[in-house]
Amino acid sequence: MWKFLYLIIFLNSLVVGHAERPSVIIVGAGASGIAAATKLLENSFTNLTILEAEDRIGGRINTVKFGQNVVDLGAEYCAGTKGNIAFDLAKDYDVLEPARLTLEDNIYYSDGTKLDTSLSHDLSDLIFEIYQKKYKGNVTEGKSTGDAFRERYNSVILPKYQNDKKKATILEEGLRFSEGFVSLLDGTPSWSEASANSDFVAQNEDLVWKGVGYKTIIDILMKSYPDPKKKLDIDDKIHLNKKVQRIIWDTDETVTVVTADNSTYTADYVIFTPSAGVLKKDKDTLFDPKLPSLKENAIINIGYGSVIKFVINFSTKWWHNDDKLFAFFWSHDDLNSIDFSDGPSKDGVSWVAQILELITVPHNSNAWSGWITGDLLSEIEKLSDETMKMGIKYVVNKFLGKTHNVTEITEIVKSTWTINPNFLGVISYVKRGTYKRGESIQEKLAEPVTNAAGKPKLLFAGEATHSTHYGSVHGAIETGHREAQRIIELHSKAKQ
């Protein structure tokens, strides 16, 4: 009997010990939300609720079936091998390979010729120098990436070709081309939006997923890859189609979350992971009471933009085996004489001029992906598939029709990040005029909000809260781990 009683006491102590661990609501099941959840689960914090507004997990990782394999409509490249937790998690599974894509030697002029090799290299080198914030010039705080590019362009590249009339004329047209690619890398509608200075740490080598898609990193985090039998007990904690409408955070002990279907959830902590776009749009109605002014200012001052990615299939192969990338450089004359009238335009120039490039999709024959930037994204995302296919085919024929027998586009899928209310864009950046050395807007955005008793209750994660790896999946994962660790440490201190 005493043995039985001691067993009951022992079991009760386990239950009590488990119950002492705090409850956590995670808003968003993207990379940061899943990273936070899995770290908590691995540390025996099992009282978790993950609320996801979409009908899928992954957030801005969106791997979909297309053609003969899968493609990524969101995050695609694993950026580098150093200081990249996504690479560290995946490196032992043989699922990554070098992208081996370069802009130089693959820039095509709108008259159907390839851009001169030296011009191509100079433009490409400067574009990536500006993106990586390695600019060595007189740009000071407050200037944009466009300012930085033009200064280097005017002082280094233009003088190099000033005695070659043909190349000098092409270079006069090169700013528009360059702005498209700088804006693509920064995720901005214009290169006048992003700061030339930031704490961003860029990588020199991009890796791609070997036919399995970026969703693999979500599976690795959940331990379902490579062995599904070892998956963490997470599925029953994820609630899809649960758009959060209200977070009541300034109470004595708990935080209450209300979703669009009037479901109510209560927990000791909330980790909020949705995009900076959602924060910008909903900050005045989402939080009750409103967030402190310092937090609101951080939300206002963080930059947030978008791009469009599309993937197409051609009926048959028309390109050469060594063709991997086609970048499109419009002349002034051709730009102003585009005769494609379907869809939006700006200043009399069709949206098709904002199609930057086509890139072959590894492990998916006949499939090519492409990128679109600029300030027509919302309207382009609403175009029908047929109009998209016709517009893309128009551009490909314009640039490559003289040297290639371009076949029909049979299938297309595109991203709609800009118009999706659960994202409202795809990537954060540092806005021009907001950067101050030693004062990170991302760190201010990451600071937890404390209740009236001074206890951190509302925590923030997501790529926009990482000062050096913003705009990346590995940054998102790191911030999810950071906030999970914060809760673990708070619980440990409370027990002392």
Tab-separated table of N, CA and C in Angstrom, residues 244-399:
chain	number	residue	atom	x	y	z
A	244	VAL	N	-5.692	35.884	-36.351
A	244	VAL	CA	-5.787	36.596	-35.084
A	244	VAL	C	-6.263	38.024	-35.331
A	245	GLN	N	-7.295	38.419	-34.565
A	245	GLN	CA	-7.836	39.767	-34.718
A	245	GLN	C	-7.574	40.664	-33.520
A	246	ARG	N	-7.309	40.070	-32.367
A	246	ARG	CA	-7.143	40.895	-31.170
A	246	ARG	C	-6.263	40.166	-30.160
A	247	ILE	N	-5.325	40.913	-29.584
A	247	ILE	CA	-4.460	40.376	-28.538
A	247	ILE	C	-4.564	41.296	-27.323
A	248	ILE	N	-5.136	40.771	-26.255
A	248	ILE	CA	-5.319	41.539	-25.012
A	248	ILE	C	-4.163	41.169	-24.092
A	249	TRP	N	-3.199	42.091	-23.962
A	249	TRP	CA	-1.926	41.704	-23.360
A	249	TRP	C	-1.624	42.350	-22.002
A	250	ASP	N	-2.269	43.428	-21.634
A	250	ASP	CA	-1.888	44.131	-20.409
A	250	ASP	C	-2.762	43.714	-19.237
A	251	THR	N	-2.708	42.428	-18.917
A	251	THR	CA	-3.415	41.908	-17.745
A	251	THR	C	-2.398	41.404	-16.737
A	252	ASP	N	-2.861	41.015	-15.584
A	252	ASP	CA	-1.930	40.656	-14.507
A	252	ASP	C	-1.064	39.446	-14.852
A	253	GLU	N	-1.683	38.388	-15.352
A	253	GLU	CA	-0.934	37.145	-15.501
A	253	GLU	C	-0.943	36.577	-16.915
A	254	THR	N	-2.062	36.646	-17.617
A	254	THR	CA	-2.187	35.953	-18.892
A	254	THR	C	-2.439	36.922	-20.046
A	255	VAL	N	-2.313	36.381	-21.251
A	255	VAL	CA	-2.609	37.113	-22.481
A	255	VAL	C	-3.736	36.380	-23.187
A	256	THR	N	-4.696	37.132	-23.705
A	256	THR	CA	-5.845	36.539	-24.400
A	256	THR	C	-5.777	36.891	-25.886
A	257	VAL	N	-6.008	35.877	-26.703
A	257	VAL	CA	-5.978	36.045	-28.158
A	257	VAL	C	-7.337	35.665	-28.722
A	258	VAL	N	-7.898	36.537	-29.553
A	258	VAL	CA	-9.197	36.298	-30.184
A	258	VAL	C	-8.993	36.208	-31.688
A	259	THR	N	-9.550	35.175	-32.308
A	259	THR	CA	-9.406	34.984	-33.751
A	259	THR	C	-10.663	35.436	-34.485
A	260	ALA	N	-10.574	35.468	-35.809
A	260	ALA	CA	-11.660	35.994	-36.635
A	260	ALA	C	-12.947	35.199	-36.495
A	261	ASP	N	-12.855	33.924	-36.113
A	261	ASP	CA	-14.055	33.108	-35.926
A	261	ASP	C	-14.563	33.153	-34.478
A	262	ASN	N	-14.070	34.165	-33.732
A	262	ASN	CA	-14.481	34.405	-32.335
A	262	ASN	C	-14.015	33.329	-31.360
A	263	SER	N	-13.038	32.546	-31.752
A	263	SER	CA	-12.414	31.630	-30.794
A	263	SER	C	-11.500	32.435	-29.878
A	264	THR	N	-11.422	31.997	-28.625
A	264	THR	CA	-10.608	32.700	-27.638
A	264	THR	C	-9.578	31.746	-27.041
A	265	TYR	N	-8.343	32.223	-26.948
A	265	TYR	CA	-7.252	31.423	-26.397
A	265	TYR	C	-6.529	32.265	-25.340
A	266	THR	N	-6.116	31.617	-24.276
A	266	THR	CA	-5.418	32.314	-23.196
A	266	THR	C	-4.136	31.574	-22.858
A	267	ALA	N	-3.068	32.335	-22.602
A	267	ALA	CA	-1.789	31.721	-22.271
A	267	ALA	C	-0.954	32.681	-21.433
A	268	ASP	N	0.133	32.150	-20.899
A	268	ASP	CA	1.051	32.973	-20.112
A	268	ASP	C	1.868	33.913	-20.999
A	269	TYR	N	2.189	33.439	-22.209
A	269	TYR	CA	2.974	34.240	-23.150
A	269	TYR	C	2.384	34.131	-24.548
A	270	VAL	N	2.613	35.180	-25.339
A	270	VAL	CA	2.318	35.141	-26.771
A	270	VAL	C	3.588	35.518	-27.528
A	271	ILE	N	3.931	34.700	-28.513
A	271	ILE	CA	5.010	35.048	-29.444
A	271	ILE	C	4.356	35.424	-30.771
A	272	PHE	N	4.521	36.664	-31.180
A	272	PHE	CA	3.896	37.169	-32.395
A	272	PHE	C	4.917	37.146	-33.531
A	273	THR	N	4.610	36.389	-34.616
A	273	THR	CA	5.586	36.209	-35.700
A	273	THR	C	5.142	36.703	-37.074
A	274	PRO	N	3.900	37.184	-37.291
A	274	PRO	CA	3.532	37.630	-38.635
A	274	PRO	C	4.413	38.757	-39.174
A	275	SER	N	4.234	39.053	-40.450
A	275	SER	CA	5.132	39.960	-41.157
A	275	SER	C	5.043	41.390	-40.653
A	276	ALA	N	6.074	42.164	-41.000
A	276	ALA	CA	6.063	43.594	-40.704
A	276	ALA	C	4.929	44.286	-41.446
A	277	GLY	N	4.526	43.736	-42.576
A	277	GLY	CA	3.399	44.304	-43.314
A	277	GLY	C	2.103	44.204	-42.536
A	278	VAL	N	1.885	43.053	-41.907
A	278	VAL	CA	0.699	42.879	-41.074
A	278	VAL	C	0.765	43.806	-39.868
A	279	LEU	N	1.922	43.914	-39.258
A	279	LEU	CA	2.087	44.824	-38.123
A	279	LEU	C	1.781	46.265	-38.525
A	280	LYS	N	2.276	46.684	-39.667
A	280	LYS	CA	2.051	48.055	-40.115
A	280	LYS	C	0.562	48.333	-40.330
A	281	LYS	N	-0.124	47.385	-40.940
A	281	LYS	CA	-1.529	47.598	-41.279
A	281	LYS	C	-2.430	47.489	-40.053
A	282	ASP	N	-2.146	46.538	-39.156
A	282	ASP	CA	-3.103	46.198	-38.104
A	282	ASP	C	-2.685	46.619	-36.695
A	283	LYS	N	-1.588	47.324	-36.553
A	283	LYS	CA	-1.086	47.632	-35.209
A	283	LYS	C	-2.094	48.416	-34.363
A	284	ASP	N	-2.929	49.239	-34.986
A	284	ASP	CA	-3.862	50.071	-34.207
A	284	ASP	C	-5.091	49.307	-33.736
A	285	THR	N	-5.410	48.199	-34.394
A	285	THR	CA	-6.610	47.440	-34.034
A	285	THR	C	-6.294	46.083	-33.435
A	286	LEU	N	-5.089	45.586	-33.654
A	286	LEU	CA	-4.741	44.224	-33.249
A	286	LEU	C	-4.443	44.113	-31.759
A	287	PHE	N	-3.843	45.127	-31.200
A	287	PHE	CA	-3.356	45.040	-29.823
A	287	PHE	C	-4.210	45.872	-28.874
A	288	ASP	N	-4.570	45.269	-27.752
A	288	ASP	CA	-5.412	45.915	-26.747
A	288	ASP	C	-4.752	45.750	-25.376
A	289	PRO	N	-4.252	46.840	-24.773
A	289	PRO	CA	-4.223	48.206	-25.314
A	289	PRO	C	-3.217	48.344	-26.455
A	290	LYS	N	-3.155	49.551	-27.033
A	290	LYS	CA	-2.207	49.778	-28.114
A	290	LYS	C	-0.784	49.591	-27.606
A	291	LEU	N	0.089	49.315	-28.512
A	291	LEU	CA	1.480	49.083	-28.150
A	291	LEU	C	2.131	50.377	-27.665
A	292	PRO	N	3.166	50.270	-26.841
A	292	PRO	CA	3.901	51.461	-26.409
A	292	PRO	C	4.450	52.235	-27.617
A	293	SER	N	4.645	53.517	-27.443
A	293	SER	CA	5.029	54.382	-28.558
A	293	SER	C	6.359	53.975	-29.188
A	294	LEU	N	7.320	53.508	-28.371
A	294	LEU	CA	8.603	53.084	-28.935
A	294	LEU	C	8.430	51.891	-29.871
A	295	LYS	N	7.548	50.979	-29.490
A	295	LYS	CA	7.274	49.825	-30.354
A	295	LYS	C	6.547	50.258	-31.621
A	296	GLU	N	5.576	51.146	-31.488
A	296	GLU	CA	4.852	51.637	-32.657
A	296	GLU	C	5.798	52.354	-33.619
A	297	ASN	N	6.714	53.137	-33.085
A	297	ASN	CA	7.662	53.846	-33.937
A	297	ASN	C	8.554	52.877	-34.700
A	298	ALA	N	8.942	51.798	-34.049
A	298	ALA	CA	9.754	50.786	-34.728
A	298	ALA	C	8.974	50.156	-35.878
A	299	ILE	N	7.695	49.895	-35.657
A	299	ILE	CA	6.858	49.313	-36.709
A	299	ILE	C	6.721	50.287	-37.874
A	300	ILE	N	6.520	51.547	-37.566
A	300	ILE	CA	6.385	52.568	-38.611
A	300	ILE	C	7.677	52.710	-39.412
A	301	ASN	N	8.813	52.650	-38.732
A	301	ASN	CA	10.096	52.950	-39.377
A	301	ASN	C	10.745	51.767	-40.075
A	302	ILE	N	10.288	50.555	-39.789
A	302	ILE	CA	10.862	49.408	-40.496
A	302	ILE	C	10.371	49.420	-41.934
A	303	GLY	N	11.243	49.096	-42.865
A	303	GLY	CA	10.829	49.012	-44.263
A	303	GLY	C	10.250	47.649	-44.571
A	304	TYR	N	9.307	47.600	-45.481
A	304	TYR	CA	8.719	46.309	-45.856
A	304	TYR	C	8.242	46.394	-47.300
A	305	GLY	N	8.676	45.448	-48.118
A	305	GLY	CA	8.358	45.492	-49.536
A	305	GLY	C	7.990	44.137	-50.094
A	306	SER	N	7.968	44.063	-51.414
A	306	SER	CA	7.502	42.837	-52.047
A	306	SER	C	8.144	42.651	-53.415
A	307	VAL	N	8.040	41.461	-53.921
A	307	VAL	CA	8.426	41.107	-55.284
A	307	VAL	C	7.421	40.060	-55.760
A	308	ILE	N	7.413	39.806	-57.037
A	308	ILE	CA	6.611	38.706	-57.588
A	308	ILE	C	7.559	37.658	-58.154
A	309	LYS	N	7.293	36.429	-57.822
A	309	LYS	CA	7.996	35.316	-58.451
A	309	LYS	C	6.981	34.497	-59.234
A	310	PHE	N	7.341	34.151	-60.451
A	310	PHE	CA	6.489	33.254	-61.242
A	310	PHE	C	7.326	32.086	-61.736
A	311	VAL	N	6.660	30.979	-62.010
A	311	VAL	CA	7.311	29.803	-62.584
A	311	VAL	C	6.488	29.372	-63.781
A	312	ILE	N	7.168	29.095	-64.882
A	312	ILE	CA	6.489	28.707	-66.112
A	312	ILE	C	7.071	27.409	-66.657
A	313	ASN	N	6.238	26.689	-67.402
A	313	ASN	CA	6.665	25.518	-68.149
A	313	ASN	C	6.514	25.805	-69.632
A	314	PHE	N	7.497	25.415	-70.413
A	314	PHE	CA	7.395	25.513	-71.864
A	314	PHE	C	7.031	24.146	-72.442
A	315	SER	N	6.380	24.158	-73.570
A	315	SER	CA	5.920	22.902	-74.173
A	315	SER	C	7.088	21.994	-74.530
A	316	THR	N	8.149	22.567	-75.068
A	316	THR	CA	9.355	21.808	-75.389
A	316	THR	C	10.578	22.682	-75.126
A	317	LYS	N	11.711	22.058	-75.002
A	317	LYS	CA	12.958	22.776	-74.751
A	317	LYS	C	13.375	23.561	-75.984
A	318	TRP	N	13.710	24.846	-75.800
A	318	TRP	CA	14.170	25.701	-76.893
A	318	TRP	C	15.523	26.341	-76.592
A	319	TRP	N	16.001	26.227	-75.378
A	319	TRP	CA	17.243	26.862	-74.942
A	319	TRP	C	18.411	25.892	-75.074
A	320	HIS	N	19.621	26.426	-74.998
A	320	HIS	CA	20.822	25.602	-75.070
A	320	HIS	C	21.134	25.024	-73.684
A	321	ASN	N	21.895	23.970	-73.666
A	321	ASN	CA	22.172	23.289	-72.401
A	321	ASN	C	22.878	24.184	-71.387
A	322	ASP	N	23.688	25.114	-71.869
A	322	ASP	CA	24.419	25.985	-70.947
A	322	ASP	C	23.657	27.262	-70.601
A	323	ASP	N	22.433	27.398	-71.098
A	323	ASP	CA	21.600	28.556	-70.736
A	323	ASP	C	20.977	28.318	-69.354
A	324	LYS	N	21.303	29.169	-68.403
A	324	LYS	CA	20.776	29.046	-67.048
A	324	LYS	C	20.018	30.286	-66.598
A	325	LEU	N	20.332	31.435	-67.206
A	325	LEU	CA	19.735	32.699	-66.778
A	325	LEU	C	19.692	33.667	-67.946
A	326	PHE	N	18.576	34.354	-68.089
A	326	PHE	CA	18.438	35.427	-69.061
A	326	PHE	C	17.967	36.684	-68.323
A	327	ALA	N	18.781	37.736	-68.331
A	327	ALA	CA	18.394	39.010	-67.717
A	327	ALA	C	18.083	40.016	-68.819
A	328	PHE	N	17.051	40.837	-68.627
A	328	PHE	CA	16.494	41.668	-69.690
A	328	PHE	C	16.811	43.148	-69.473
A	329	PHE	N	17.565	43.726	-70.416
A	329	PHE	CA	18.036	45.114	-70.367
A	329	PHE	C	17.369	45.867	-71.521
A	330	TRP	N	16.439	46.764	-71.175
A	330	TRP	CA	15.683	47.490	-72.192
A	330	TRP	C	16.417	48.750	-72.638
A	331	SER	N	16.441	48.985	-73.949
A	331	SER	CA	16.896	50.275	-74.455
A	331	SER	C	15.770	51.294	-74.275
A	332	HIS	N	16.119	52.589	-74.275
A	332	HIS	CA	15.098	53.628	-74.132
A	332	HIS	C	14.057	53.532	-75.245
A	333	ASP	N	14.540	53.346	-76.463
A	333	ASP	CA	13.623	53.318	-77.613
A	333	ASP	C	12.675	52.131	-77.530
A	334	ASP	N	13.218	50.945	-77.221
A	334	ASP	CA	12.365	49.756	-77.138
A	334	ASP	C	11.401	49.845	-75.962
A	335	LEU	N	11.856	50.444	-74.877
A	335	LEU	CA	11.006	50.589	-73.697
A	335	LEU	C	9.770	51.430	-74.013
A	336	ASN	N	9.966	52.452	-74.786
A	336	ASN	CA	8.866	53.372	-75.101
A	336	ASN	C	8.049	52.947	-76.308
A	337	SER	N	8.388	51.809	-76.887
A	337	SER	CA	7.620	51.330	-78.043
A	337	SER	C	7.046	49.938	-77.811
A	338	ILE	N	6.947	49.528	-76.551
A	338	ILE	CA	6.330	48.239	-76.234
A	338	ILE	C	4.878	48.258	-76.696
A	339	ASP	N	4.497	47.256	-77.451
A	339	ASP	CA	3.131	47.214	-77.979
A	339	ASP	C	2.306	46.082	-77.358
A	340	PHE	N	2.568	45.826	-76.084
A	340	PHE	CA	1.751	44.861	-75.338
A	340	PHE	C	0.819	45.668	-74.443
A	341	SER	N	-0.482	45.629	-74.720
A	341	SER	CA	-1.423	46.542	-74.062
A	341	SER	C	-2.222	45.907	-72.927
A	342	ASP	N	-2.197	44.594	-72.800
A	342	ASP	CA	-2.976	43.951	-71.741
A	342	ASP	C	-2.305	44.153	-70.380
A	343	GLY	N	-3.096	44.552	-69.395
A	343	GLY	CA	-2.560	44.702	-68.051
A	343	GLY	C	-2.147	46.131	-67.741
A	344	PRO	N	-1.649	46.353	-66.524
A	344	PRO	CA	-1.349	47.713	-66.063
A	344	PRO	C	-0.112	48.301	-66.740
A	345	SER	N	0.004	49.608	-66.640
A	345	SER	CA	1.181	50.307	-67.142
A	345	SER	C	1.446	51.516	-66.256
A	346	LYS	N	2.636	52.058	-66.374
A	346	LYS	CA	2.991	53.274	-65.651
A	346	LYS	C	3.734	54.203	-66.599
A	347	ASP	N	3.287	55.439	-66.651
A	347	ASP	CA	3.892	56.437	-67.541
A	347	ASP	C	3.960	55.929	-68.970
A	348	GLY	N	2.927	55.184	-69.363
A	348	GLY	CA	2.842	54.696	-70.729
A	348	GLY	C	3.672	53.464	-71.014
A	349	VAL	N	4.334	52.897	-69.998
A	349	VAL	CA	5.178	51.717	-70.184
A	349	VAL	C	4.505	50.508	-69.551
A	350	SER	N	4.342	49.447	-70.323
A	350	SER	CA	3.646	48.240	-69.874
A	350	SER	C	4.361	47.561	-68.713
A	351	TRP	N	3.568	46.833	-67.939
A	351	TRP	CA	4.091	46.059	-66.819
A	351	TRP	C	5.143	45.044	-67.237
A	352	VAL	N	5.123	44.602	-68.496
A	352	VAL	CA	6.059	43.560	-68.923
A	352	VAL	C	7.503	44.035	-68.838
A	353	ALA	N	7.708	45.358	-68.840
A	353	ALA	CA	9.063	45.893	-68.724
A	353	ALA	C	9.621	45.714	-67.320
A	354	GLN	N	8.775	45.313	-66.374
A	354	GLN	CA	9.246	45.072	-65.012
A	354	GLN	C	9.645	43.612	-64.772
A	355	ILE	N	9.523	42.776	-65.806
A	355	ILE	CA	10.028	41.402	-65.728
A	355	ILE	C	11.544	41.460	-65.856
A	356	LEU	N	12.252	41.020	-64.842
A	356	LEU	CA	13.701	41.220	-64.792
A	356	LEU	C	14.501	40.111	-65.456
A	357	GLU	N	14.081	38.859	-65.253
A	357	GLU	CA	14.934	37.755	-65.682
A	357	GLU	C	14.146	36.446	-65.703
A	358	LEU	N	14.727	35.469	-66.379
A	358	LEU	CA	14.287	34.077	-66.297
A	358	LEU	C	15.461	33.241	-65.808
A	359	ILE	N	15.175	32.294	-64.898
A	359	ILE	CA	16.202	31.429	-64.332
A	359	ILE	C	15.720	29.987	-64.430
A	360	THR	N	16.576	29.103	-64.889
A	360	THR	CA	16.188	27.698	-64.978
A	360	THR	C	15.934	27.126	-63.589
A	361	VAL	N	14.951	26.243	-63.478
A	361	VAL	CA	14.602	25.626	-62.195
A	361	VAL	C	15.303	24.283	-62.093
A	362	PRO	N	16.215	24.119	-61.127
A	362	PRO	CA	16.930	22.843	-61.007
A	362	PRO	C	15.968	21.684	-60.735
A	363	HIS	N	16.295	20.539	-61.299
A	363	HIS	CA	15.544	19.294	-61.051
A	363	HIS	C	14.082	19.392	-61.506
A	364	ASN	N	13.826	20.247	-62.503
A	364	ASN	CA	12.457	20.391	-63.013
A	364	ASN	C	12.545	20.814	-64.478
A	365	SER	N	12.681	19.838	-65.365
A	365	SER	CA	12.945	20.120	-66.774
A	365	SER	C	11.819	20.931	-67.400
A	366	ASN	N	12.204	21.853	-68.280
A	366	ASN	CA	11.299	22.748	-69.017
A	366	ASN	C	10.682	23.830	-68.143
A	367	ALA	N	11.094	23.911	-66.890
A	367	ALA	CA	10.542	24.931	-65.993
A	367	ALA	C	11.561	26.052	-65.783
A	368	TRP	N	11.050	27.286	-65.815
A	368	TRP	CA	11.867	28.483	-65.569
A	368	TRP	C	11.123	29.372	-64.582
A	369	SER	N	11.895	30.020	-63.719
A	369	SER	CA	11.297	30.987	-62.798
A	369	SER	C	11.700	32.393	-63.207
A	370	GLY	N	10.916	33.361	-62.768
A	370	GLY	CA	11.211	34.750	-63.095
A	370	GLY	C	10.811	35.667	-61.961
A	371	TRP	N	11.329	36.903	-62.001
A	371	TRP	CA	11.085	37.872	-60.945
A	371	TRP	C	10.583	39.176	-61.535
A	372	ILE	N	9.675	39.806	-60.799
A	372	ILE	CA	9.126	41.104	-61.191
A	372	ILE	C	9.229	42.037	-59.991
A	373	THR	N	9.718	43.257	-60.220
A	373	THR	CA	9.759	44.260	-59.164
A	373	THR	C	9.073	45.532	-59.652
A	374	GLY	N	9.022	46.530	-58.781
A	374	GLY	CA	8.441	47.809	-59.168
A	374	GLY	C	7.211	48.145	-58.359
A	375	ASP	N	6.483	49.141	-58.816
A	375	ASP	CA	5.323	49.628	-58.062
A	375	ASP	C	3.984	49.256	-58.683
A	376	LEU	N	3.991	48.215	-59.540
A	376	LEU	CA	2.737	47.723	-60.116
A	376	LEU	C	2.395	46.327	-59.608
A	377	LEU	N	3.052	45.893	-58.546
A	377	LEU	CA	2.933	44.499	-58.131
A	377	LEU	C	1.507	44.093	-57.785
A	378	SER	N	0.784	44.941	-57.063
A	378	SER	CA	-0.589	44.592	-56.674
A	378	SER	C	-1.449	44.334	-57.895
A	379	GLU	N	-1.288	45.166	-58.914
A	379	GLU	CA	-2.095	45.005	-60.128
A	379	GLU	C	-1.641	43.791	-60.930
A	380	ILE	N	-0.342	43.550	-60.980
A	380	ILE	CA	0.164	42.396	-61.731
A	380	ILE	C	-0.289	41.092	-61.092
A	381	GLU	N	-0.288	41.046	-59.759
A	381	GLU	CA	-0.701	39.824	-59.064
A	381	GLU	C	-2.148	39.449	-59.377
A	382	LYS	N	-2.955	40.424	-59.767
A	382	LYS	CA	-4.358	40.167	-60.061
A	382	LYS	C	-4.593	39.742	-61.510
A	383	LEU	N	-3.560	39.765	-62.335
A	383	LEU	CA	-3.718	39.400	-63.743
A	383	LEU	C	-4.046	37.915	-63.883
A	384	SER	N	-4.771	37.590	-64.920
A	384	SER	CA	-5.090	36.192	-65.198
A	384	SER	C	-3.829	35.457	-65.650
A	385	ASP	N	-3.868	34.139	-65.529
A	385	ASP	CA	-2.736	33.339	-65.966
A	385	ASP	C	-2.466	33.533	-67.452
A	386	GLU	N	-3.514	33.652	-68.246
A	386	GLU	CA	-3.342	33.807	-69.693
A	386	GLU	C	-2.632	35.114	-70.025
A	387	THR	N	-3.031	36.193	-69.352
A	387	THR	CA	-2.368	37.474	-69.595
A	387	THR	C	-0.910	37.413	-69.159
A	388	MET	N	-0.648	36.779	-68.024
A	388	MET	CA	0.726	36.617	-67.566
A	388	MET	C	1.554	35.848	-68.598
A	389	LYS	N	1.014	34.752	-69.090
A	389	LYS	CA	1.754	33.938	-70.058
A	389	LYS	C	2.031	34.726	-71.334
A	390	MET	N	1.047	35.479	-71.801
A	390	MET	CA	1.244	36.265	-73.014
A	390	MET	C	2.291	37.356	-72.804
A	391	GLY	N	2.244	38.005	-71.645
A	391	GLY	CA	3.211	39.061	-71.362
A	391	GLY	C	4.633	38.537	-71.262
A	392	ILE	N	4.801	37.408	-70.583
A	392	ILE	CA	6.129	36.808	-70.447
A	392	ILE	C	6.649	36.358	-71.811
A	393	LYS	N	5.783	35.729	-72.586
A	393	LYS	CA	6.185	35.269	-73.924
A	393	LYS	C	6.587	36.455	-74.803
A	394	TYR	N	5.894	37.569	-74.663
A	394	TYR	CA	6.234	38.773	-75.421
A	394	TYR	C	7.666	39.202	-75.115
A	395	VAL	N	8.025	39.230	-73.840
A	395	VAL	CA	9.366	39.659	-73.441
A	395	VAL	C	10.421	38.664	-73.913
A	396	VAL	N	10.164	37.381	-73.737
A	396	VAL	CA	11.140	36.373	-74.140
A	396	VAL	C	11.387	36.438	-75.641
A	397	ASN	N	10.337	36.595	-76.411
A	397	ASN	CA	10.499	36.716	-77.857
A	397	ASN	C	11.261	37.982	-78.240
A	398	LYS	N	10.970	39.067	-77.535
A	398	LYS	CA	11.633	40.337	-77.824
A	398	LYS	C	13.132	40.217	-77.648
A	399	PHE	N	13.566	39.576	-76.579
A	399	PHE	CA	14.988	39.515	-76.266
A	399	PHE	C	15.703	38.323	-76.896
